[in-house]
Short mmCIF file of N, CA and C in Angstrom, two decimals:
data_model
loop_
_atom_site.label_atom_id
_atom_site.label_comp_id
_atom_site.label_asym_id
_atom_site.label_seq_id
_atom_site.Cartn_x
_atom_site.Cartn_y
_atom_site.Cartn_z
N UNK A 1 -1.63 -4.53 31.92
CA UNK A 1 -1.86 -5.55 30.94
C UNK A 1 -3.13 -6.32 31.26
N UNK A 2 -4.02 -7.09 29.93
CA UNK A 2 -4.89 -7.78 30.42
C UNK A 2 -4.64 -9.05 30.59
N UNK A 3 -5.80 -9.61 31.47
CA UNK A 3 -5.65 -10.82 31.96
C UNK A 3 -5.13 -11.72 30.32
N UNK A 4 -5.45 -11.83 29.46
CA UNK A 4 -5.56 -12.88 28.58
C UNK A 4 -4.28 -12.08 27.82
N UNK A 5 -3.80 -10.92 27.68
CA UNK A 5 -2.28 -10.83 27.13
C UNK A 5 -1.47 -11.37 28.02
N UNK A 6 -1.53 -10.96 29.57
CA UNK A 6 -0.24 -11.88 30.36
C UNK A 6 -0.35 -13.83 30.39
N UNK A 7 -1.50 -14.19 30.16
CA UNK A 7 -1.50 -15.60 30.47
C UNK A 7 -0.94 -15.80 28.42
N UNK A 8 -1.32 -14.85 27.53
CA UNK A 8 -0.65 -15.33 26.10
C UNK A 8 1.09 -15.10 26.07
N UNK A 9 1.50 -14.02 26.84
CA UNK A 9 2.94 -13.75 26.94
C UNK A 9 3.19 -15.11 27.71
N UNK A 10 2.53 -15.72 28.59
CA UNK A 10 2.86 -16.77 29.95
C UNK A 10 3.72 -18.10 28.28
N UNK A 11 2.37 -17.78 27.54
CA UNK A 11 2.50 -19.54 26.95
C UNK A 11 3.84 -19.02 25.78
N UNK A 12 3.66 -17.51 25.58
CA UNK A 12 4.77 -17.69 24.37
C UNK A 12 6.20 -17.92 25.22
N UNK A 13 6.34 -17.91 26.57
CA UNK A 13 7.83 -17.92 26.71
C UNK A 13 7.99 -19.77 27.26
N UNK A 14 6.77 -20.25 27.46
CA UNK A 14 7.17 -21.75 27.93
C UNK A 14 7.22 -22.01 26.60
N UNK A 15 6.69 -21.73 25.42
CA UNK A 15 6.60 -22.26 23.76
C UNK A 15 8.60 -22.26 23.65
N UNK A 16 8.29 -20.81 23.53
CA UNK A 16 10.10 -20.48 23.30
C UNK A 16 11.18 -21.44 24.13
N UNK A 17 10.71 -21.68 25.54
CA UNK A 17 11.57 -22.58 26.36
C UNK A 17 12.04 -23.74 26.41
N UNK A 18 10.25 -24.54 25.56
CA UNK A 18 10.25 -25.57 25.59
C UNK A 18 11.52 -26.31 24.04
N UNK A 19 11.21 -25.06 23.29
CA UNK A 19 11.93 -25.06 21.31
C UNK A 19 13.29 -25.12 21.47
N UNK A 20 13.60 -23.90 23.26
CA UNK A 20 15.31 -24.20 23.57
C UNK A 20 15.84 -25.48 23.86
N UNK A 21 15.11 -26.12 24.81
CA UNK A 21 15.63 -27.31 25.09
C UNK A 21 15.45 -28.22 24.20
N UNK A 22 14.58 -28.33 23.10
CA UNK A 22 14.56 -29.47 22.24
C UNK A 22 15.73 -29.10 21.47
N UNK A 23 15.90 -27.82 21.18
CA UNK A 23 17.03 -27.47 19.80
C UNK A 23 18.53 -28.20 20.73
N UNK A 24 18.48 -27.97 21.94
CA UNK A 24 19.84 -27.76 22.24
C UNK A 24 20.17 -29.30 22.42
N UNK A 25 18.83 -29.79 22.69
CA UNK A 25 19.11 -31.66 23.08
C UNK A 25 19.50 -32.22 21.45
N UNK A 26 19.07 -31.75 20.48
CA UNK A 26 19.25 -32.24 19.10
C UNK A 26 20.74 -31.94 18.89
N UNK A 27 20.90 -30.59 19.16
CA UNK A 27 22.58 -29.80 18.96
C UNK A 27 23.11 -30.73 19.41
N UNK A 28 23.44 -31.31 20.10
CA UNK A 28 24.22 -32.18 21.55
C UNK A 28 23.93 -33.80 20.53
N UNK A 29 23.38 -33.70 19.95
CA UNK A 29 22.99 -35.14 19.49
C UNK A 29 24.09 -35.27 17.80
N UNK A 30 23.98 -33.87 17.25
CA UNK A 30 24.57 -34.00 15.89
C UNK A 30 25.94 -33.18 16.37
N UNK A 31 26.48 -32.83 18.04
CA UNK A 31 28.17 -32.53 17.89
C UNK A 31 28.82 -33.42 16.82
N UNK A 32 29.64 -32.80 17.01
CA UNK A 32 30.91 -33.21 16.12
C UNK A 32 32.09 -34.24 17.08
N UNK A 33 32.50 -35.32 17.04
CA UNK A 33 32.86 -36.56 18.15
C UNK A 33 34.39 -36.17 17.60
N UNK A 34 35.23 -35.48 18.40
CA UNK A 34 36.50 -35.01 17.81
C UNK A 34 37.57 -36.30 18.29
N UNK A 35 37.13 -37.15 18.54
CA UNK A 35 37.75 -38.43 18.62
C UNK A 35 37.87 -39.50 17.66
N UNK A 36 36.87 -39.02 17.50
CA UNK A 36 36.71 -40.17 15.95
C UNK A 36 36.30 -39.25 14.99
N UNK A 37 36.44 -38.30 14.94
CA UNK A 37 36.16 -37.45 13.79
C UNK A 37 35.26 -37.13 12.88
N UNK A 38 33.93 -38.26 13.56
CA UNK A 38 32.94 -37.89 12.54
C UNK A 38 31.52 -37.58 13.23
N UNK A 39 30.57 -37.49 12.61
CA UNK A 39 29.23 -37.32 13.39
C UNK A 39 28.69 -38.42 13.82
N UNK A 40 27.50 -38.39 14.84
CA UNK A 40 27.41 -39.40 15.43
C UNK A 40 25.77 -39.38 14.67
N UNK A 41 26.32 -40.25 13.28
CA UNK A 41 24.78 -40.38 12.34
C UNK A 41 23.68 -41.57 13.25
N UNK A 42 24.59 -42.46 13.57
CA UNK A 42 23.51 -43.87 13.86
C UNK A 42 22.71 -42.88 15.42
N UNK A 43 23.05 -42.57 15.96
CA UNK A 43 22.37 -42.37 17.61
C UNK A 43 21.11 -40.94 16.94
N UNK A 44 21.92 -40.06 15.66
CA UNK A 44 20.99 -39.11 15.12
C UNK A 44 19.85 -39.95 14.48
N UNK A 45 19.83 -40.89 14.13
CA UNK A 45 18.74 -41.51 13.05
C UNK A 45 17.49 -41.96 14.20
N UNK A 46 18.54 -42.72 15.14
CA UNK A 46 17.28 -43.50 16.17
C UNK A 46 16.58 -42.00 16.82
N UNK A 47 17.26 -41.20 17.19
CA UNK A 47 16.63 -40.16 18.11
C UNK A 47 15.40 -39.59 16.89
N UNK A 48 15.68 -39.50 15.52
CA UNK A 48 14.46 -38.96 14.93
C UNK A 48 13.72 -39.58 14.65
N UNK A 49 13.53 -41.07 14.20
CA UNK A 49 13.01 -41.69 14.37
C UNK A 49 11.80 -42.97 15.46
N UNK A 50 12.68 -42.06 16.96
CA UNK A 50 11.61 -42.42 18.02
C UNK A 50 10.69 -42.17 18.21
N UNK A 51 9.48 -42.38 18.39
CA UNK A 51 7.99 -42.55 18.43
C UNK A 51 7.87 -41.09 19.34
N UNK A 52 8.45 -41.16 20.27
CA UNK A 52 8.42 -40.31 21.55
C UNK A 52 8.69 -38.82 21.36
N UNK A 53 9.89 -38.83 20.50
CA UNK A 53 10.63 -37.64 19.90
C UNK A 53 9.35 -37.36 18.92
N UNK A 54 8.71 -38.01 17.83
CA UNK A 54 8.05 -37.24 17.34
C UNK A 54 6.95 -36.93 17.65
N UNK A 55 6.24 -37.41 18.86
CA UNK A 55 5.06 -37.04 19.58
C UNK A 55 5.06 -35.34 20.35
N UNK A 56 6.02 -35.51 21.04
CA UNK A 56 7.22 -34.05 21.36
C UNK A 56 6.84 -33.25 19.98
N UNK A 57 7.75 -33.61 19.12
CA UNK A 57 7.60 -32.41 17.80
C UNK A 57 5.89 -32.05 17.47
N UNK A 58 5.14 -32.89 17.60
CA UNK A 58 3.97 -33.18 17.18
C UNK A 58 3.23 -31.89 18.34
N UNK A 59 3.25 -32.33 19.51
CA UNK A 59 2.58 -31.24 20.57
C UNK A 59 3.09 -29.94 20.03
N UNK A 60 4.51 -29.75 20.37
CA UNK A 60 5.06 -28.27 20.29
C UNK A 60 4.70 -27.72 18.92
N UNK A 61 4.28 -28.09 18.16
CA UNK A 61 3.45 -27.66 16.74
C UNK A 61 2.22 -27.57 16.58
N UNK A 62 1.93 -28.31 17.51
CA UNK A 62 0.48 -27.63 17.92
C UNK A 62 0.15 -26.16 18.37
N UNK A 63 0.93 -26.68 19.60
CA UNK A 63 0.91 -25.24 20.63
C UNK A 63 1.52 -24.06 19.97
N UNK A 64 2.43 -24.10 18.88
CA UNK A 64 2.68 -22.73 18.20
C UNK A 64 1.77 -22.45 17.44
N UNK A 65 0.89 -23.11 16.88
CA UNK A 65 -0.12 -23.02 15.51
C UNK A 65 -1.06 -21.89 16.41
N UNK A 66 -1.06 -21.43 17.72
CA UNK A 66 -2.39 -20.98 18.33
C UNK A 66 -2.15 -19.85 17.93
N UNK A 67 -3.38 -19.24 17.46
CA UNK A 67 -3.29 -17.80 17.10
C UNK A 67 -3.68 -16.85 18.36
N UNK A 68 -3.58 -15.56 17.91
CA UNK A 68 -3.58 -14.68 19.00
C UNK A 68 -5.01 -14.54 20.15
N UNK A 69 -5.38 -14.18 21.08
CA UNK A 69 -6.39 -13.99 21.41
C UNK A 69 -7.58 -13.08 21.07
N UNK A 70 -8.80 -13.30 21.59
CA UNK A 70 -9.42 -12.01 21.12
C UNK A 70 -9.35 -10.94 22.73
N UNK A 71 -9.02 -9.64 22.69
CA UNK A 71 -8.80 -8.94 23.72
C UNK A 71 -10.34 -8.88 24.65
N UNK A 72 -10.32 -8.74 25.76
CA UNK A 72 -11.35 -8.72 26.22
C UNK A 72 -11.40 -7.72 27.78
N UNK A 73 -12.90 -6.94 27.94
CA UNK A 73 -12.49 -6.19 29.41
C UNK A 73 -14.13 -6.92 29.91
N UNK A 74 -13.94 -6.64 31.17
CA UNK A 74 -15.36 -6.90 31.56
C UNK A 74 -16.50 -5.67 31.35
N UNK A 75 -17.48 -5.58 31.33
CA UNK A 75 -18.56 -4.39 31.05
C UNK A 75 -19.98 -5.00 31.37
N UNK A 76 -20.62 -4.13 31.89
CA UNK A 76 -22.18 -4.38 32.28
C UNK A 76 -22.89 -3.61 31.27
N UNK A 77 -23.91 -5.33 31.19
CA UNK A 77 -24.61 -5.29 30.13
C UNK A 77 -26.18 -4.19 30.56
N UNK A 78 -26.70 -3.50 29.61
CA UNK A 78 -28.14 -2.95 30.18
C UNK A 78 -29.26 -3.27 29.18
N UNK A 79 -29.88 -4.42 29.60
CA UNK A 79 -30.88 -4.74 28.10
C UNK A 79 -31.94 -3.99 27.86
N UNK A 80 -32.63 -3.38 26.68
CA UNK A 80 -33.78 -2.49 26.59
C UNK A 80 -34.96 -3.15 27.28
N UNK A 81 -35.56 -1.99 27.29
CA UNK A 81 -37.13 -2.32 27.70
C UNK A 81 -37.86 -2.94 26.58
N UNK A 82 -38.55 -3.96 26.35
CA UNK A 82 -38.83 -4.20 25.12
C UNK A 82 -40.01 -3.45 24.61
N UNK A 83 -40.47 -2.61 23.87
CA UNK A 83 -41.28 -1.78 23.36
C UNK A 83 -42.50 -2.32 22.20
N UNK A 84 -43.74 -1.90 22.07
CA UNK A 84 -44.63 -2.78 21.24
C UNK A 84 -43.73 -3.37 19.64
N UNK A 85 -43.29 -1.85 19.25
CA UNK A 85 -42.74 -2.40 17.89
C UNK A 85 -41.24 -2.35 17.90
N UNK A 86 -40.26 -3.18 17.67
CA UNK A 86 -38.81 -2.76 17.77
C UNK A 86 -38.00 -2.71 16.59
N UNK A 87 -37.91 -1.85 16.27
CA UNK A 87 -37.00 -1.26 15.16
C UNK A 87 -35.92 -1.80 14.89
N UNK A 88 -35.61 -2.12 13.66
CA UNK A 88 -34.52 -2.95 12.91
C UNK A 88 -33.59 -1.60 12.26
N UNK A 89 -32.24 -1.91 12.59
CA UNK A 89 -31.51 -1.21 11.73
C UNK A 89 -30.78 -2.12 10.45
N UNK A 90 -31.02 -1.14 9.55
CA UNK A 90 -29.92 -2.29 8.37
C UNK A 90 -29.13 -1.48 7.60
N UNK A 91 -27.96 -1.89 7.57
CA UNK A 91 -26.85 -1.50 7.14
C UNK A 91 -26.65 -1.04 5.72
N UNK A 92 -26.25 -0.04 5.63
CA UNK A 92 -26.05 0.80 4.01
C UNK A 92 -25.54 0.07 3.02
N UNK A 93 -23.98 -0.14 3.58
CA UNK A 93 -23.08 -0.66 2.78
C UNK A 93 -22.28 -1.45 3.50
N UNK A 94 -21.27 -2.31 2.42
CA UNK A 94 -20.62 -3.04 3.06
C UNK A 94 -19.42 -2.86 3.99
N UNK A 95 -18.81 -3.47 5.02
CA UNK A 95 -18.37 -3.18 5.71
C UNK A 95 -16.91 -4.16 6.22
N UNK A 96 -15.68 -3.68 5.92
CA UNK A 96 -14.62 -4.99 6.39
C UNK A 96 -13.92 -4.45 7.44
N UNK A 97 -13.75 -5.09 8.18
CA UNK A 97 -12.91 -4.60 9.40
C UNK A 97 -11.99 -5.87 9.46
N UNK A 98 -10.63 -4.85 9.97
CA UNK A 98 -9.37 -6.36 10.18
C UNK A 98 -9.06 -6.17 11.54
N UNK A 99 -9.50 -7.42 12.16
CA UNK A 99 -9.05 -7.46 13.92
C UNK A 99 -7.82 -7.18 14.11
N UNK A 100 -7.05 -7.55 15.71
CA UNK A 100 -6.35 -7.31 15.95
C UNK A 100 -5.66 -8.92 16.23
N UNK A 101 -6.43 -9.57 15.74
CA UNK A 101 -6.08 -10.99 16.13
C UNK A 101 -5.46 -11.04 14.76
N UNK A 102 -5.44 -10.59 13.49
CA UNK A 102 -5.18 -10.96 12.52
C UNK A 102 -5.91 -11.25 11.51
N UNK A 103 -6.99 -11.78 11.68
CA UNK A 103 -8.81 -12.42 11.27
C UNK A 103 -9.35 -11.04 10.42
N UNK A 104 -9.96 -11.14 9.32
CA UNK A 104 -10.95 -10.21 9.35
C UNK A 104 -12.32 -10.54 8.86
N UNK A 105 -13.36 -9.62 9.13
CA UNK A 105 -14.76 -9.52 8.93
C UNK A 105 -15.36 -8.71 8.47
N UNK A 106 -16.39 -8.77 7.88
CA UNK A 106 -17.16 -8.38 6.77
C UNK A 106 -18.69 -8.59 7.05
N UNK A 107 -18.80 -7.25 7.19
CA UNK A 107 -20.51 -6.95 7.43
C UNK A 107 -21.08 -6.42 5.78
N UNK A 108 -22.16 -7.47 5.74
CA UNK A 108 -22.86 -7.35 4.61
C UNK A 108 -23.84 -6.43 4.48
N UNK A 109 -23.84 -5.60 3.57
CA UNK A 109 -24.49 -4.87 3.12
C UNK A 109 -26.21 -5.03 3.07
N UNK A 110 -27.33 -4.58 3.93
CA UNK A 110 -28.47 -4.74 3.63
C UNK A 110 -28.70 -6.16 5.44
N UNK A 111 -28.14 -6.04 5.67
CA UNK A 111 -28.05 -6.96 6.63
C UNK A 111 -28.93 -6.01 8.06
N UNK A 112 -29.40 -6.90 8.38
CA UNK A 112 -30.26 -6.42 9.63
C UNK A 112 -29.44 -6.57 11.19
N UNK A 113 -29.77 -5.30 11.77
CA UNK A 113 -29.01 -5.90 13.07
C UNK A 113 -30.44 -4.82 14.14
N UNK A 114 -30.65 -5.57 15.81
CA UNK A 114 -31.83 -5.14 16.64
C UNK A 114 -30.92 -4.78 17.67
N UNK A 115 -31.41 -2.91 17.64
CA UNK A 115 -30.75 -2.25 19.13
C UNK A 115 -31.19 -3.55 20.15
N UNK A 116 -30.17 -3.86 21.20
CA UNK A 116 -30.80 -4.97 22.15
C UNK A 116 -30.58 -4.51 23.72
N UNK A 117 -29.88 -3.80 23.65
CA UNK A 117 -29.20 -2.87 25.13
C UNK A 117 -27.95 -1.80 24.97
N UNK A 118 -27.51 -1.87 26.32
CA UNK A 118 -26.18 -0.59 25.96
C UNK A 118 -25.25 -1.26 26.66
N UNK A 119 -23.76 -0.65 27.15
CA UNK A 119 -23.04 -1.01 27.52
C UNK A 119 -22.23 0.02 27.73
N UNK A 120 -21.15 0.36 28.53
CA UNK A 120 -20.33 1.68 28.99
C UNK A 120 -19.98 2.08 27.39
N UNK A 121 -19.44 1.40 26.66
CA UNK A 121 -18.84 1.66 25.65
C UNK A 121 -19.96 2.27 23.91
N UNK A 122 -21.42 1.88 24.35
CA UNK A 122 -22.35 2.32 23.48
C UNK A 122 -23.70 1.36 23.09
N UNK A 123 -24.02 1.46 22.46
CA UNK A 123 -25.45 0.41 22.06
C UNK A 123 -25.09 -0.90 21.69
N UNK A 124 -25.47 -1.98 21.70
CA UNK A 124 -25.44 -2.68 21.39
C UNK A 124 -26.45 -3.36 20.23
N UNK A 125 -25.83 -4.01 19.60
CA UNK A 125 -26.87 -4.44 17.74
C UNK A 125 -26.49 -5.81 17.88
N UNK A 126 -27.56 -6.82 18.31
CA UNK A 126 -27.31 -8.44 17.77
C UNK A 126 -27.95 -8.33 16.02
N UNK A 127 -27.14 -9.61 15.25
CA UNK A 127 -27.40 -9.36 13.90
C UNK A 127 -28.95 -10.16 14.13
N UNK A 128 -30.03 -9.83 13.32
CA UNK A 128 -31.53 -10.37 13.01
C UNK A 128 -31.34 -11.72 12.32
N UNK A 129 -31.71 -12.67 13.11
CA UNK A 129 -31.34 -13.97 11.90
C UNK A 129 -30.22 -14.40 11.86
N UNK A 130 -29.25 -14.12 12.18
CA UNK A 130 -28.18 -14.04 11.62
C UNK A 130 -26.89 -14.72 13.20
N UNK A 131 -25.82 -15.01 12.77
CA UNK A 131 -25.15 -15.28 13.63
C UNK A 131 -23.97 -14.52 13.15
N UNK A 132 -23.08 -13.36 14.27
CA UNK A 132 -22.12 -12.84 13.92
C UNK A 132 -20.50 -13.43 14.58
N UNK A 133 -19.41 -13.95 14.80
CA UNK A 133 -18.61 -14.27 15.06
C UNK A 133 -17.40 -13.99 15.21
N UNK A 134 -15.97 -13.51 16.17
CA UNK A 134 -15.12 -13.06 16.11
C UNK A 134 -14.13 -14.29 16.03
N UNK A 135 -12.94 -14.20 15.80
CA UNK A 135 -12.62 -15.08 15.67
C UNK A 135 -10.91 -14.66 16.25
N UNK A 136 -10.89 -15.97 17.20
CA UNK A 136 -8.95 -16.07 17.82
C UNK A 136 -8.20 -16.83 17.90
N UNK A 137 -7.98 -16.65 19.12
CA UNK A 137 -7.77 -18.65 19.77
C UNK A 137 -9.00 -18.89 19.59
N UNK A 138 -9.90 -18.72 20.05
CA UNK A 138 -11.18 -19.29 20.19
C UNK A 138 -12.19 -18.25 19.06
N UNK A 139 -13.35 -19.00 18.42
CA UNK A 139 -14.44 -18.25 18.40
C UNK A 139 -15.21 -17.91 19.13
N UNK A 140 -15.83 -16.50 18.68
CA UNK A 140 -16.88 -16.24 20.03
C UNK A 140 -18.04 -15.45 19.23
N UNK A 141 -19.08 -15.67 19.66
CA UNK A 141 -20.47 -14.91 18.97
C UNK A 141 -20.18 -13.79 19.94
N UNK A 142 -20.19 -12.63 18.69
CA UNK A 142 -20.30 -11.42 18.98
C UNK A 142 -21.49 -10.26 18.55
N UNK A 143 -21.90 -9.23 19.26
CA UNK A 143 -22.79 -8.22 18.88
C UNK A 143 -21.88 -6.92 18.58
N UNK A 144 -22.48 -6.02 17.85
CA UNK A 144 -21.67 -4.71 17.57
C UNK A 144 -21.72 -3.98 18.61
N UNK A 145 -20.76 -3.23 18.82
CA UNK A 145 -21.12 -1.63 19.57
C UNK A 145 -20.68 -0.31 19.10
N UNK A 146 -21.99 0.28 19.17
CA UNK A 146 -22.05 1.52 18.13
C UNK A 146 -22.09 2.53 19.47
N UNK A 147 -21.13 3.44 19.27
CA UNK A 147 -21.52 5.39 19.50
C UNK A 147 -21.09 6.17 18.51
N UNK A 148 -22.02 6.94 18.37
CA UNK A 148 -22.23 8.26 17.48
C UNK A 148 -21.86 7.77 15.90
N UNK A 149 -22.63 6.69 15.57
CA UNK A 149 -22.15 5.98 14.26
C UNK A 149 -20.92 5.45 13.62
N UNK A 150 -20.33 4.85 14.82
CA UNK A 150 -19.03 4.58 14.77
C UNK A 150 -18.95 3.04 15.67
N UNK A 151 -18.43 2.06 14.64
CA UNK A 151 -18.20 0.85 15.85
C UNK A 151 -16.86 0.92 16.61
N UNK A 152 -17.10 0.82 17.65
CA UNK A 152 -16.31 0.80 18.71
C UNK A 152 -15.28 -0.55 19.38
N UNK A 153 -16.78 -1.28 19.02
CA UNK A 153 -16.34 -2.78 19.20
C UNK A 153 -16.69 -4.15 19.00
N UNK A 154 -16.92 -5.06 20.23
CA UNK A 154 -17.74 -6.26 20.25
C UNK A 154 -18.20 -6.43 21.35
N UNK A 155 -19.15 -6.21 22.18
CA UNK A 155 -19.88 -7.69 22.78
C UNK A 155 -20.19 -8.91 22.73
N UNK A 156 -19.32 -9.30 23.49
CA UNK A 156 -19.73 -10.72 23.47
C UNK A 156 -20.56 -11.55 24.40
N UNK A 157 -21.70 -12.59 24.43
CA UNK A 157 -22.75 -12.37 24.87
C UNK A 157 -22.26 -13.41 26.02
N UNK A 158 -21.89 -14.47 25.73
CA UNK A 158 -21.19 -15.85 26.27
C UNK A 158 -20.44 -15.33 27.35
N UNK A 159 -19.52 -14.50 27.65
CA UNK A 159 -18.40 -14.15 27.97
C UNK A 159 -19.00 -13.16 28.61
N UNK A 160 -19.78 -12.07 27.99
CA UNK A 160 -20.32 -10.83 28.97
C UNK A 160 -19.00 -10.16 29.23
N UNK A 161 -18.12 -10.06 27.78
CA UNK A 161 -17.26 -8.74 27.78
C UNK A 161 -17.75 -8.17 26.69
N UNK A 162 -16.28 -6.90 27.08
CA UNK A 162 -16.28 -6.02 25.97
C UNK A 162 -15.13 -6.12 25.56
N UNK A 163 -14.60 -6.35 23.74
CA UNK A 163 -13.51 -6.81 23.12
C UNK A 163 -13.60 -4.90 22.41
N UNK A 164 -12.61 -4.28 22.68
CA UNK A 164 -12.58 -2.96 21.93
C UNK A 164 -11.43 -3.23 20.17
N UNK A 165 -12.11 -2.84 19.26
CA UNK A 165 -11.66 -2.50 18.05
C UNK A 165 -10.71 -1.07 17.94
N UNK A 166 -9.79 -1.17 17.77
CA UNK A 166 -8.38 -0.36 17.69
C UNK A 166 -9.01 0.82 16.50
N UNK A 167 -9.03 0.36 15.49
CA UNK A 167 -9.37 1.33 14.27
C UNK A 167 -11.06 1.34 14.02
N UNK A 168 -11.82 2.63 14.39
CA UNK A 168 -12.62 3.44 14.48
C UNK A 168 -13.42 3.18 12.78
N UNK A 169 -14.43 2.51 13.02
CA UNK A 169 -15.04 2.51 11.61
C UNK A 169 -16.39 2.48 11.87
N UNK A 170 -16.80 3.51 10.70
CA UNK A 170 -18.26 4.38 10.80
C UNK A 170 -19.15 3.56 9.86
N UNK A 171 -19.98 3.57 10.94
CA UNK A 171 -21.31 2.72 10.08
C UNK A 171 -22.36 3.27 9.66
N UNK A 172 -23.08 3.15 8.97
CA UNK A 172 -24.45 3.77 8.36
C UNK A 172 -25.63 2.93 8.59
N UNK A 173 -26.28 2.95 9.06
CA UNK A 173 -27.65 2.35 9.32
C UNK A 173 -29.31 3.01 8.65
N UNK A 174 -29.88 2.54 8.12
CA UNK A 174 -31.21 3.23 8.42
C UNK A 174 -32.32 2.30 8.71
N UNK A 175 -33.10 3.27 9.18
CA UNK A 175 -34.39 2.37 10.24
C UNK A 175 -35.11 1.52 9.74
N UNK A 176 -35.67 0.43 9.59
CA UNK A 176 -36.95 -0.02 9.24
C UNK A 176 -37.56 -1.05 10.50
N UNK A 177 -39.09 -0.67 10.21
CA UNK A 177 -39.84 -1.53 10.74
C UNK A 177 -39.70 -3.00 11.10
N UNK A 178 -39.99 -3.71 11.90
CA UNK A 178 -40.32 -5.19 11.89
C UNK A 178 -41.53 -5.68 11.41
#
């Protein structure tokens, strides 16, 4: 497993742990008082109504709202040699890809992206102008990675990983000048 799925499994079971003990402290609050036969409304009203209790509800709704991570491995970066003229690739057509975080993205058609280095996994393309972005728990500026006309994945530049894309989607590029 990777580092950032075991520390996301870490938070979903304190999330889940934390939802047990609130449910079960509430359960315990609306028993049924088989002595007097009825519910115990007045002690239920103050408990939802405490400042404290809803600060509690307030966090733990936070912390579930977090969406998934973006996957990540480590990889060494190899930047080109920079050459007199450097060639722009730009993209055919348009392009949507749906992460694995849930998120998806959309490479625009006619859009410029500059071979910038390689990486175990293939070339790397920062977009020209442009800012490209993945998106999780966190955002992160990302570059493409292309082999044999096929993206593979993301680089990310900040981070100096490699985030791999599950489903295999072929890109078209052709050359132009700068």
């Amino acid at each position: 497993m990777v580092k950032s799925q075991v520390l996301e499994l870490f938070w979903a079971l304190v999330k889940i742990a934390i939802f047990g003990i609130l449910f079960k402290y509430l359960w315990l609050q609306y028993t049924y008082d088989k002595r007097l036969g009825c519910l115990h409304v007045e002690r239920c009203k103050r408990i939802v109504t405490n400042s404290t209790f809803i600060k509690v509800g307030v966090i733990l709704l936070a912390f579930s709202a977090g969406g998934c991570a973006v996957e990540q491995h480590s990889t060494q970066f190899s930047p080109l040699v920079v050459v007199e003229k450097s060639k722009l690739a730009r993209l055919d057509k348009v392009v949507n890809i749906q992460l694995d975080t849930g998120y998806s993205r959309t490479l625009k058609p006619g859009s410029l992206w500059r071979d910038i280095g390689s990486v175990t996994q293939g070339e790397v393309f920062k977009p020209y102008h442009d800012v490209f972005t993945l998106e999780g728990t966190n955002v992160h500026e990302a570059y493409l990675v292309v082999a044999n006309n096929t993206l593979k994945g993301f680089y990310l530049p900040v981070e100096r990983t490699f985030s791999p894309l599950n489903t295999q989607i072929s890109l078209t590029f052709s050359q132009q000048e700068q």
